[in-house]
Every structure is written in structure tokens, then in C-alpha cells.
Short mmCIF file of C-alpha atoms and ligand atoms in Angstrom, two decimals:
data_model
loop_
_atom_site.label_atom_id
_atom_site.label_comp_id
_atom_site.label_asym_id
_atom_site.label_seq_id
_atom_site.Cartn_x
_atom_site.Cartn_y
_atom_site.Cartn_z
CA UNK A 27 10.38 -4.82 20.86
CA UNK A 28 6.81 -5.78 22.14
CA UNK A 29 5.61 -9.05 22.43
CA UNK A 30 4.20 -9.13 18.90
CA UNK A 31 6.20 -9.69 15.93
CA UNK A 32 6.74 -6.79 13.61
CA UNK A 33 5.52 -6.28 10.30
CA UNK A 34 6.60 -3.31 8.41
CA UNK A 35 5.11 -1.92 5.11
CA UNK A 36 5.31 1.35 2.79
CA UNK A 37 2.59 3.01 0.49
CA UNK A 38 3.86 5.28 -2.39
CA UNK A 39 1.96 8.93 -2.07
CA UNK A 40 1.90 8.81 -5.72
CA UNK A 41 -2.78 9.10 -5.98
CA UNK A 42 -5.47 9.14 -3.98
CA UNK A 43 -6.28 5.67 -3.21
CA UNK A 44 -9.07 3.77 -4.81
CA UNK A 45 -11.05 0.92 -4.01
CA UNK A 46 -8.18 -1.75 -5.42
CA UNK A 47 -5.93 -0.69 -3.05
CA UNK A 48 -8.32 -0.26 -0.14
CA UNK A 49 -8.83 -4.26 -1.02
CA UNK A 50 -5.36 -5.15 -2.31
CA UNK A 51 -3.32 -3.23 0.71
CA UNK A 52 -4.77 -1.11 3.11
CA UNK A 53 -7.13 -3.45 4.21
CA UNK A 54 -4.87 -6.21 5.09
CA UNK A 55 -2.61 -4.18 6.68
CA UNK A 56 -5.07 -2.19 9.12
CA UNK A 57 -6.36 -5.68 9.95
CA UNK A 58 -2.71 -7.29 10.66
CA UNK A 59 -2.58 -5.00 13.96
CA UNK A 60 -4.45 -7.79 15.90
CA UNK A 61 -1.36 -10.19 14.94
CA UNK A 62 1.50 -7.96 14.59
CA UNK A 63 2.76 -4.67 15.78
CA UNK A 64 2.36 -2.92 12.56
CA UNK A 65 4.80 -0.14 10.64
CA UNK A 66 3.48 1.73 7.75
CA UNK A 67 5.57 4.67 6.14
CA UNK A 68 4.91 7.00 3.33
CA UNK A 69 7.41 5.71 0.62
CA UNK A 70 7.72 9.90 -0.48
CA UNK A 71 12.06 9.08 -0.51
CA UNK A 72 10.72 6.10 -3.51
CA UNK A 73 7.82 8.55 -4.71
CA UNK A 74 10.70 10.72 -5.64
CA UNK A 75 11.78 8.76 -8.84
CA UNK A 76 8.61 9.55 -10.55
CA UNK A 77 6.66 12.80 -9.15
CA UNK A 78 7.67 15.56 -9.72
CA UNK A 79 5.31 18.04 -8.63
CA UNK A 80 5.80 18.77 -4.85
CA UNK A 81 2.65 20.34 -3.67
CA UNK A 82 0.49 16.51 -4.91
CA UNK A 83 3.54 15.11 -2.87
CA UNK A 84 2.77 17.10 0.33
CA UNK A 85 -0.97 16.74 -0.10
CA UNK A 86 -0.89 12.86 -0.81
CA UNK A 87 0.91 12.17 2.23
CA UNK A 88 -2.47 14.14 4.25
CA UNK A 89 -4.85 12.03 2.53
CA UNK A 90 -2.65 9.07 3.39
CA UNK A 91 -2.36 9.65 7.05
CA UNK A 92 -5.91 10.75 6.52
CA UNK A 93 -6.98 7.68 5.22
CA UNK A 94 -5.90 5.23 7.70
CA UNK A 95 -6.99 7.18 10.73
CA UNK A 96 -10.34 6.96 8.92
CA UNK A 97 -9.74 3.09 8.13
CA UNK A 98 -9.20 2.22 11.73
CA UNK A 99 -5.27 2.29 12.12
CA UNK A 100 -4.39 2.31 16.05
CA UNK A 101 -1.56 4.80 16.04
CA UNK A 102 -0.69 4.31 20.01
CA UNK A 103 0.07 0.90 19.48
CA UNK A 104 1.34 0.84 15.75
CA UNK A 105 3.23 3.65 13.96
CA UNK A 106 2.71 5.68 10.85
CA UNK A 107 5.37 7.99 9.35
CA UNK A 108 6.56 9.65 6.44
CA UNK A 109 9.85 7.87 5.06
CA UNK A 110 12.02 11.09 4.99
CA UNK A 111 11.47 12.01 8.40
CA UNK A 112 13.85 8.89 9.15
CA UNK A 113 17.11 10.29 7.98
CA UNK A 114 19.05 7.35 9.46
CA UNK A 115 17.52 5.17 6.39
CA UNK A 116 19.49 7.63 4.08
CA UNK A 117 22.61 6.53 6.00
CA UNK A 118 22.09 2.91 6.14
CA UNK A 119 21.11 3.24 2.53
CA UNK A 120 24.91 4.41 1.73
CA UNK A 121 26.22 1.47 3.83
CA UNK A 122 24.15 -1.20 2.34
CA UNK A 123 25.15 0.24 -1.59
CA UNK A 124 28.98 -0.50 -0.83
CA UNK A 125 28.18 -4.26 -0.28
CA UNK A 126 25.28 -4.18 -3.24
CA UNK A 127 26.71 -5.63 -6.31
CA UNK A 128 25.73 -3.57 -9.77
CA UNK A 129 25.12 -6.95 -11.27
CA UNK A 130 22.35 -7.34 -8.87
CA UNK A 131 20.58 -3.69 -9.70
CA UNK A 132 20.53 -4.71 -13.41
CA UNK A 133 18.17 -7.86 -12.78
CA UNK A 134 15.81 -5.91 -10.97
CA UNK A 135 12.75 -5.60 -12.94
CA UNK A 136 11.70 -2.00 -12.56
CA UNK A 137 15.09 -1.14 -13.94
CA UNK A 138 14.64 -3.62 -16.78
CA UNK A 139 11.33 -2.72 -17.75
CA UNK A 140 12.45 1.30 -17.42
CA UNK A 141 15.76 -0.01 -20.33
CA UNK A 142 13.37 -2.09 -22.25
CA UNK A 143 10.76 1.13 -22.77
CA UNK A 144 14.03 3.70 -23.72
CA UNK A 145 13.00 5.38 -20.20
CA UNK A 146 15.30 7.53 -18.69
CA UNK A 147 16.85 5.98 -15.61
CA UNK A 148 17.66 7.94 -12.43
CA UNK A 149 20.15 6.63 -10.64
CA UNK A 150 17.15 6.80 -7.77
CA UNK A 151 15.08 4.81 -10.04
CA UNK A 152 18.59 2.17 -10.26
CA UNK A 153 18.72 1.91 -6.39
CA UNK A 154 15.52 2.01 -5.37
CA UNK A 155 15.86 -1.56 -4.33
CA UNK A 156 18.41 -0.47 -1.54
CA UNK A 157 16.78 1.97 -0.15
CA UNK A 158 13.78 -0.16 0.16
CA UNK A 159 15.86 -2.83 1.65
CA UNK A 160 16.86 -0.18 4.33
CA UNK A 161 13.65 0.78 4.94
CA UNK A 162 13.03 -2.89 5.89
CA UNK A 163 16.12 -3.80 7.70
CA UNK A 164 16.11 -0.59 9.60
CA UNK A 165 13.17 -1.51 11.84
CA UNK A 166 14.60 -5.07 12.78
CA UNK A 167 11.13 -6.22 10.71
CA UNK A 168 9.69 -9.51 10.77
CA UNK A 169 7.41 -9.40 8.73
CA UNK A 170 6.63 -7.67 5.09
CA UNK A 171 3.19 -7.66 3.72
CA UNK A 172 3.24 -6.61 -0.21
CA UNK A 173 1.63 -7.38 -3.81
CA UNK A 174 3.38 -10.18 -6.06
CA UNK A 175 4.99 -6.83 -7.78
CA UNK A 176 7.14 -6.48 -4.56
CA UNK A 177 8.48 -10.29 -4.53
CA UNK A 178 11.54 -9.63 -6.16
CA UNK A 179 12.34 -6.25 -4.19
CA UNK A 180 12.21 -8.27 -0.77
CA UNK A 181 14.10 -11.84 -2.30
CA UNK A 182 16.71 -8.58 -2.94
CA UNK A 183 16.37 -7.22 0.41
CA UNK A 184 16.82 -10.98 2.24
CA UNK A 185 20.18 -11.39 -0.10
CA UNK A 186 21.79 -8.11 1.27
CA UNK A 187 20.86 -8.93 4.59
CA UNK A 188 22.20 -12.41 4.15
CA UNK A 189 25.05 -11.31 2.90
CA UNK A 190 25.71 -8.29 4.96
CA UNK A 191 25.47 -10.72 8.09
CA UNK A 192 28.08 -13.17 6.82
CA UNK A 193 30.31 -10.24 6.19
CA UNK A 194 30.16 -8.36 9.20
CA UNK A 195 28.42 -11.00 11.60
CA UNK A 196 24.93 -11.10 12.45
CA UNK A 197 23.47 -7.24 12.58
CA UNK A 198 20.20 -8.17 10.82
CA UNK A 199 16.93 -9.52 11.05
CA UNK A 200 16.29 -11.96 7.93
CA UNK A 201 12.75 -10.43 7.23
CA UNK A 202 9.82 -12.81 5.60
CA UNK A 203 7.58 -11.64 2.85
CA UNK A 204 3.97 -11.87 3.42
CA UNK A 205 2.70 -11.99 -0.05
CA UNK A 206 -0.92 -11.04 -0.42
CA UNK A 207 -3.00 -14.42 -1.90
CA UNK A 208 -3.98 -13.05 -5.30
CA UNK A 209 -7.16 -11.27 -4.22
CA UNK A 210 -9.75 -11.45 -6.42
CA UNK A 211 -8.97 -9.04 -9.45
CA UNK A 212 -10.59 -5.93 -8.68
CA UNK A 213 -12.19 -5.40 -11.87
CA UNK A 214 -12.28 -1.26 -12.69
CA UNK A 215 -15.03 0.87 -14.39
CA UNK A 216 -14.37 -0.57 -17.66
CA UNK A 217 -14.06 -4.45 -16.50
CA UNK A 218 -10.22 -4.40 -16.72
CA UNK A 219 -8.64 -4.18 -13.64
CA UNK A 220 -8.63 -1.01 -11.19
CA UNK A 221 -5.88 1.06 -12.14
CA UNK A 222 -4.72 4.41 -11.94
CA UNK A 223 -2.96 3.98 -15.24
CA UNK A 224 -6.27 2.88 -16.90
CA UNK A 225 -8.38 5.59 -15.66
CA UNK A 226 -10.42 3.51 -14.37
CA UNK A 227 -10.95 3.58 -10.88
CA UNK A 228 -13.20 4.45 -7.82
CA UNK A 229 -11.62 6.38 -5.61
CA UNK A 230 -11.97 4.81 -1.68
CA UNK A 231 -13.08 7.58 0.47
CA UNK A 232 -14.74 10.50 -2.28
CA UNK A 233 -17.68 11.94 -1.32
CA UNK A 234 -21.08 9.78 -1.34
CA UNK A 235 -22.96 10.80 -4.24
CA UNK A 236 -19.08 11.05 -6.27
CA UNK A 237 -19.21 7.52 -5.28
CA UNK A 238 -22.31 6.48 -6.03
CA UNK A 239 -22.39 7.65 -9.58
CA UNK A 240 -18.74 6.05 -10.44
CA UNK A 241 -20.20 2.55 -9.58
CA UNK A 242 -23.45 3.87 -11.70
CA UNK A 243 -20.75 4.16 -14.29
CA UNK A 244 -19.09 0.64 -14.31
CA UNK A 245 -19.49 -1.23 -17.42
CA UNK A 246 -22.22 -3.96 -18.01
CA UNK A 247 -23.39 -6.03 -20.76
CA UNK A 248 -26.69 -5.15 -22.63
CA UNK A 249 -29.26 -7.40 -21.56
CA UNK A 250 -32.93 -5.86 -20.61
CA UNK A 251 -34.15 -5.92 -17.23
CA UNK A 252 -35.93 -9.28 -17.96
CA UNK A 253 -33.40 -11.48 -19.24
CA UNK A 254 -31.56 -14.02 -17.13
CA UNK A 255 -27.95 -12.54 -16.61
CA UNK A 256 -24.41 -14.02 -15.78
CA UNK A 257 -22.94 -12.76 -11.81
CA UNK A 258 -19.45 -14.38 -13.07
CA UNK A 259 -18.79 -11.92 -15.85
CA UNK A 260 -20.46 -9.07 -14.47
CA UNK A 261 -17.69 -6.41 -12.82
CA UNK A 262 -20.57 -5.18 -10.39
CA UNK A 263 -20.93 -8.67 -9.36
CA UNK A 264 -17.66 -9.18 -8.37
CA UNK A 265 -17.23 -5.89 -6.93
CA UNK A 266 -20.10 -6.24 -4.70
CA UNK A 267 -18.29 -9.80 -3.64
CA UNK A 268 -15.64 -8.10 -2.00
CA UNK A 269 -17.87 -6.37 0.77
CA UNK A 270 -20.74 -8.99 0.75
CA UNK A 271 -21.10 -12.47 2.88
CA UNK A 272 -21.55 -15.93 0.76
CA UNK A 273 -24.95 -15.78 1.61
CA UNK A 274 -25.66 -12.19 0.74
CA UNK A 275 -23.36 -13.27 -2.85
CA UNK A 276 -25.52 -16.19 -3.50
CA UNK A 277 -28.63 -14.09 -2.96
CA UNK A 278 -27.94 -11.79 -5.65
CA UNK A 279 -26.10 -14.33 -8.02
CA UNK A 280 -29.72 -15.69 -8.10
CA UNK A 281 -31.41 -12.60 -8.74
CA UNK A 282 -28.73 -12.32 -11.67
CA UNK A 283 -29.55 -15.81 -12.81
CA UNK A 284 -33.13 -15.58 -12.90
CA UNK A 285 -33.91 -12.17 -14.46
CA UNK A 286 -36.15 -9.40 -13.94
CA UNK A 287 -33.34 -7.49 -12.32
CA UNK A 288 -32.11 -4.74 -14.23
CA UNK A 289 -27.76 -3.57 -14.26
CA UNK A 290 -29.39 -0.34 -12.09
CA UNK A 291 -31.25 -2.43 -9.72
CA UNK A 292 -27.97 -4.19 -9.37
CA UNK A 293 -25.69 -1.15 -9.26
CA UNK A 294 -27.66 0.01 -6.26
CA UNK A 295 -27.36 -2.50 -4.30
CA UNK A 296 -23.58 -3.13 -5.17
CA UNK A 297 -23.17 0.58 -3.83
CA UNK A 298 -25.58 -0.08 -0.74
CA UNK A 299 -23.02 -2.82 0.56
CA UNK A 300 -19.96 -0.51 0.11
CA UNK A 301 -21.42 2.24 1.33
CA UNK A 302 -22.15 0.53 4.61
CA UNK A 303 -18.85 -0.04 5.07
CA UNK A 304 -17.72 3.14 3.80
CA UNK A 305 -19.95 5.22 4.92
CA UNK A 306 -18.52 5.60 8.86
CA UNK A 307 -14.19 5.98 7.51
CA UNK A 308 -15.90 8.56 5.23
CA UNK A 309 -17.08 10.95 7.58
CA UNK A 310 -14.28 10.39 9.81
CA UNK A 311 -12.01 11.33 6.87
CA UNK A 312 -13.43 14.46 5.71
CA UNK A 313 -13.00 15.32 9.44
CA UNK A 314 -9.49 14.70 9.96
CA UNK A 315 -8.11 15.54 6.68
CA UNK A 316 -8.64 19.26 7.03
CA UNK A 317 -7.19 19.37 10.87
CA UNK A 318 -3.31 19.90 9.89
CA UNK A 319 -2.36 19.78 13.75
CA UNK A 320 -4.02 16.47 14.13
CA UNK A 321 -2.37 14.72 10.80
CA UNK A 322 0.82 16.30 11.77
CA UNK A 323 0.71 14.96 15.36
CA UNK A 324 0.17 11.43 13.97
CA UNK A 325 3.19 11.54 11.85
CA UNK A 326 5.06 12.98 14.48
CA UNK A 327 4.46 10.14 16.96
CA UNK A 328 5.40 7.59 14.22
CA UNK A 329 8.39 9.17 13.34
CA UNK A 330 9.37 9.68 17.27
CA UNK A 331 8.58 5.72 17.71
CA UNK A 332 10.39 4.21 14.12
CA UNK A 333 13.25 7.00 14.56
CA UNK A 334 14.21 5.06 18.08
CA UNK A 335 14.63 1.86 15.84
CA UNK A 336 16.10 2.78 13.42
CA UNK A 337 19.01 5.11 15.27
CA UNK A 338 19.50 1.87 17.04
CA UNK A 339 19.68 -0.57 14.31
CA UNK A 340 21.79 1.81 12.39
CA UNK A 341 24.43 2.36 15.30
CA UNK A 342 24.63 -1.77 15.45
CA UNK A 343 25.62 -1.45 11.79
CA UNK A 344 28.53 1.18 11.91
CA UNK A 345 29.73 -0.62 14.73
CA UNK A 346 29.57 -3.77 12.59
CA UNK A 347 31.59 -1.93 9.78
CA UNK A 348 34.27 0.16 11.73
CA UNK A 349 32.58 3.82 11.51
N1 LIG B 409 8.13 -0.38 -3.47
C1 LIG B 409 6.86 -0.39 -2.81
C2 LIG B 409 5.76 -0.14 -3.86
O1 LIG B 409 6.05 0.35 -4.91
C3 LIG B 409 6.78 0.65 -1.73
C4 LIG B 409 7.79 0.40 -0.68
C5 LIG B 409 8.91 1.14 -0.46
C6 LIG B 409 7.78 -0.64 0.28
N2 LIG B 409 9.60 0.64 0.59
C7 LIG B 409 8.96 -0.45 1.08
C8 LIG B 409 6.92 -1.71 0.55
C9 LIG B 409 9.27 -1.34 2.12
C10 LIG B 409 7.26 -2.58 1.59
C11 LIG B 409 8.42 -2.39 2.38
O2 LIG B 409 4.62 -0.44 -3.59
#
């Protein structure tokens, strides 16, 4: 282990990303490397419990990979790999299950939401919260950035490793949840907030005039170019606040408040700001994502680097329980 501590996180291939979870996720995490030496896997083992359709599987893990190398992510340093390429995590996953009490399963949300909507449950879909736990434990992780929808899945993943540890004597790091502040809710084209499952996104890295006319599209009041308008209820507002400084915010929340700025004037320059941070991890992207060798070589080096963990971590634990 470096000198850093470690922070490990995964990212479901299930869409292309949008400008929520640029904000929500990848953000964060690219800018953790300074702190932490940083893990990020494709969660395509989880994706399994809902997709279905194997060539937006395959192609979502390029634009992933894609994406980061775009974003910034310093693979020599860091590593980035697809979950399945880790087959040990499969095998620690089986271990883990024989100490994992059913009882447990049943109070995890997912699964309770899935019975409460007369979904059909896989039994993937029951223990997805032990694999997950694996894929934490496996890397001797310190450190766990996620959403508030993850809470549960890592208070889970700090039981089994508690009580793993007092059954077998210590083989596991007690990982800590970094739990993203609430970040401003990223309001989506329609005010509610960005979701794939509302239709209603902007996706992160499309191409600029794509862009441009989905934040052309985002929902405004009514008022006339002359009337005084509100910043604080206005979606373009507080989309703009995400990539803007106080003082730039305060400039246009002025402009807002005084009037004679029209919901275009103010669309344009909400694009301007995210453009110029876009602009640069755009170009880069359409670049890499079409050179297979390169994307492949990236996941390659992660899984080389995370594989050397986990073998190790998972050979402690056999030894721990007689295999
Ligand atoms: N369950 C997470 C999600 O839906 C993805 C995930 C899988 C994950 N394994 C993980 C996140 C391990 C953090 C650590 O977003």
C-alpha cells in the first residue's frame, strides 16, 4: 500500500452519464486523487441484475473508461477496472454469503422496495449487498465515497466485516463511508431533478451544439425579457451555480433580479460557463473513445494493479477459514 490511504468506489455501466452524475460522483472522485490513492471499477457483475442487453453493457463500460480519461483520472497512480475482470471478488463473494445472515438481505432496501413493487427478485438482485461488500473488502479500502442511496449498502458491508473479523480474527479492513454532502439538487430539463428515469437529463460529454440546445431546452417560467425574475427558482440558475464562482453567481442573480434579461440571454450564458469547463474533456473524449487499444490498455493496467490486491486479500481469507 502507498503512503496514501485508499478509497475505493464503483459506477454502474447502466447510461451514459449526465451532468448529475458528473456533479454528484465523478467529480468528487477524480478530485479525491490528490488525498487518496483512488479505485474506481465498473460495477458490470451489479449491472447484471437489471440490463439485459449485452452489447449497451460492453459499450457503456468504453464510454466509462472514456469518460474519466477525458475528466482527468491519473491511471499510473490510481486504477480503473471493470469488476468482472477480478474473479477473486466472485470467490470472496461465496465466502462472505456463508457468514451473511438471510435476515440481514431482507432489510436491505433495494430488496424491499423490489417486494413492495411485485418485482421479480433475482437472487443477484437479493445479494447484491455481498458482492458489493466484497468489492470493498477485497482491496483492503479505507475509504468509500458514495450517494446517501449507498449508506445502508456500506453500514452492511462494515457489519460483515465486523463480524467476519471476530469470527475468524482480524482479516479485514473496517472501511469508512464518505458520504457525499447533499450537493445541491441538480435540477433536470423539466426542474425536477436530473434523472435518467425522468428523461430528463443532459448528457456530460455529447457533442457541443447536442449540448447547447438541451440547456436551450430546460424549463423556465414565463416572464418577458423585461420583468424582474427570481435566480432561486430558476433551474438554469442553479445549474449555472454549479460551474460558476460566488462572484460570477451574484453577478447574474442581479441581472435576474433586475430585469431586462431574457430566459435565452440567460441560457447562453449558463451554457458558456459549462462549456468552458467542458469544452477541453470533450475533445479529449471523442478522441479516446474510438481508440479500442487505448481504452483496453487502461482497463488492463487497473485490473493488473486491483487483481494483486485482491489475490492477496483473498488468500488472507481462506487461510482465515481453513481452505
Ligand atoms: N451499488 C452502487 C450503486 O448502485 C455501485 C457499487 C457497486 C459500489 N459496488 C460498489 C459503490 C462498491 C461503492 C463501492 O451506485
Amino acid at each position: 500500500m502507498g503512503a496514501k490511504p485508499r478509497s475505493l468506489s464503483g459506477i454502474k455501466p447502466t447510461g451514459i452519464p449526465h451532468l448529475g452524475n458528473y456533479l454528484g460522483m465523478i467529480k468528487p472522485a477524480i478530485q479525491l486523487q490528490e488525498t487518496h490513492e483512488t479505485f474506481y471499477f465498473i460495477a458490470d457483475y451489479h449491472a447484471l441484475t437489471s440490463m439485459r442487453d449485452p452489447e449497451q453493457l460492453r459499450e457503456h463500460t468504453y464510454d466509462l473508461t472514456a469518460i474519466f480519461a477525458a475528466l482527468g483520472m491519473d491511471f499510473e497512480n490510481n486504477a480503473f477496472f471493470r469488476q468482472s475482470d477480478i474473479p477473486e471478488v466472485t470467490e470472496l463473494t461465496w465466502i462472505l454469503s456463508c457468514i451473511t445472515a438471510k435476515g440481514l438481505m431482507e432489510r436491505a432496501h433495494a430488496y424491499k422496495d423490489a417486494v413492495a413493487k411485485n418485482q421479480e427478485v433475482s437472487m443477484g438482485l437479493f445479494c447484491y449487498p455481498v458482492l458489493m461488500a466484497c468489492d470493498i473488502l477485497i482491496y483492503d479500502s479505507n475509504f468509500v465515497p458514495v450517494g446517501q442511496d449507498q449508506r445502508q449498502h456500506l453500514e452492511i458491508t462494515r457489519d460483515l466485516a465486523i463480524r467476519f473479523n471476530h469470527l475468524y480474527g482480524e482479516a479485514f479492513v473496517i472501511p469508512e463511508a464518505i458520504i457525499e454532502k447533499e450537493v445541491a439538487l441538480i435540477p433536470g430539463l423539466d426542474g425536477r431533478k436530473m434523472s435518467k428515469s425522468y428523461g430528463n437529463v443532459i448528457p456530460l460529454l455529447a457533442p457541443e451544439k447536442q449540448f447547447r440546445k438541451a440547456i436551450m431546452k430546460i424549463t423556465t417560467d414565463s416572464k418577458a425579457v423585461d420583468e424582474a425574475k427570481d435566480p432561486d427558482s430558476c433551474s438554469v440558475f442553479a445549474l449555472y451555480k454549479c460551474f460558476a464562482n460566488a462572484t460570477e453567481q451574484e453577478a447574474l442573480a442581479e441581472r435576474y433580479r433586475s430585469g431586462g434579461m431574457g430566459y435565452g440571454e440567460a441560457k447562453q450564458i449558463c451554457f458558456e460557463a459549462l462549456n468552458a469547463e467542458l469544452k477541453e474533456p470533450r475533445k479529449i473524449y471523442q478522441q479516446i473513445r474510438t481508440d479500442q487499444n487505448k481504452l483496453d490498455g487502461i482497463l488492463e493496467s487497473g485490473r493488473d494493479k486491483a487483481r494483486a490486491v485482491a489475490r492477496q486479500v483473498t488468500d488472507r481469507v481462506r487461510n482465515k477459514v481453513g481452505l
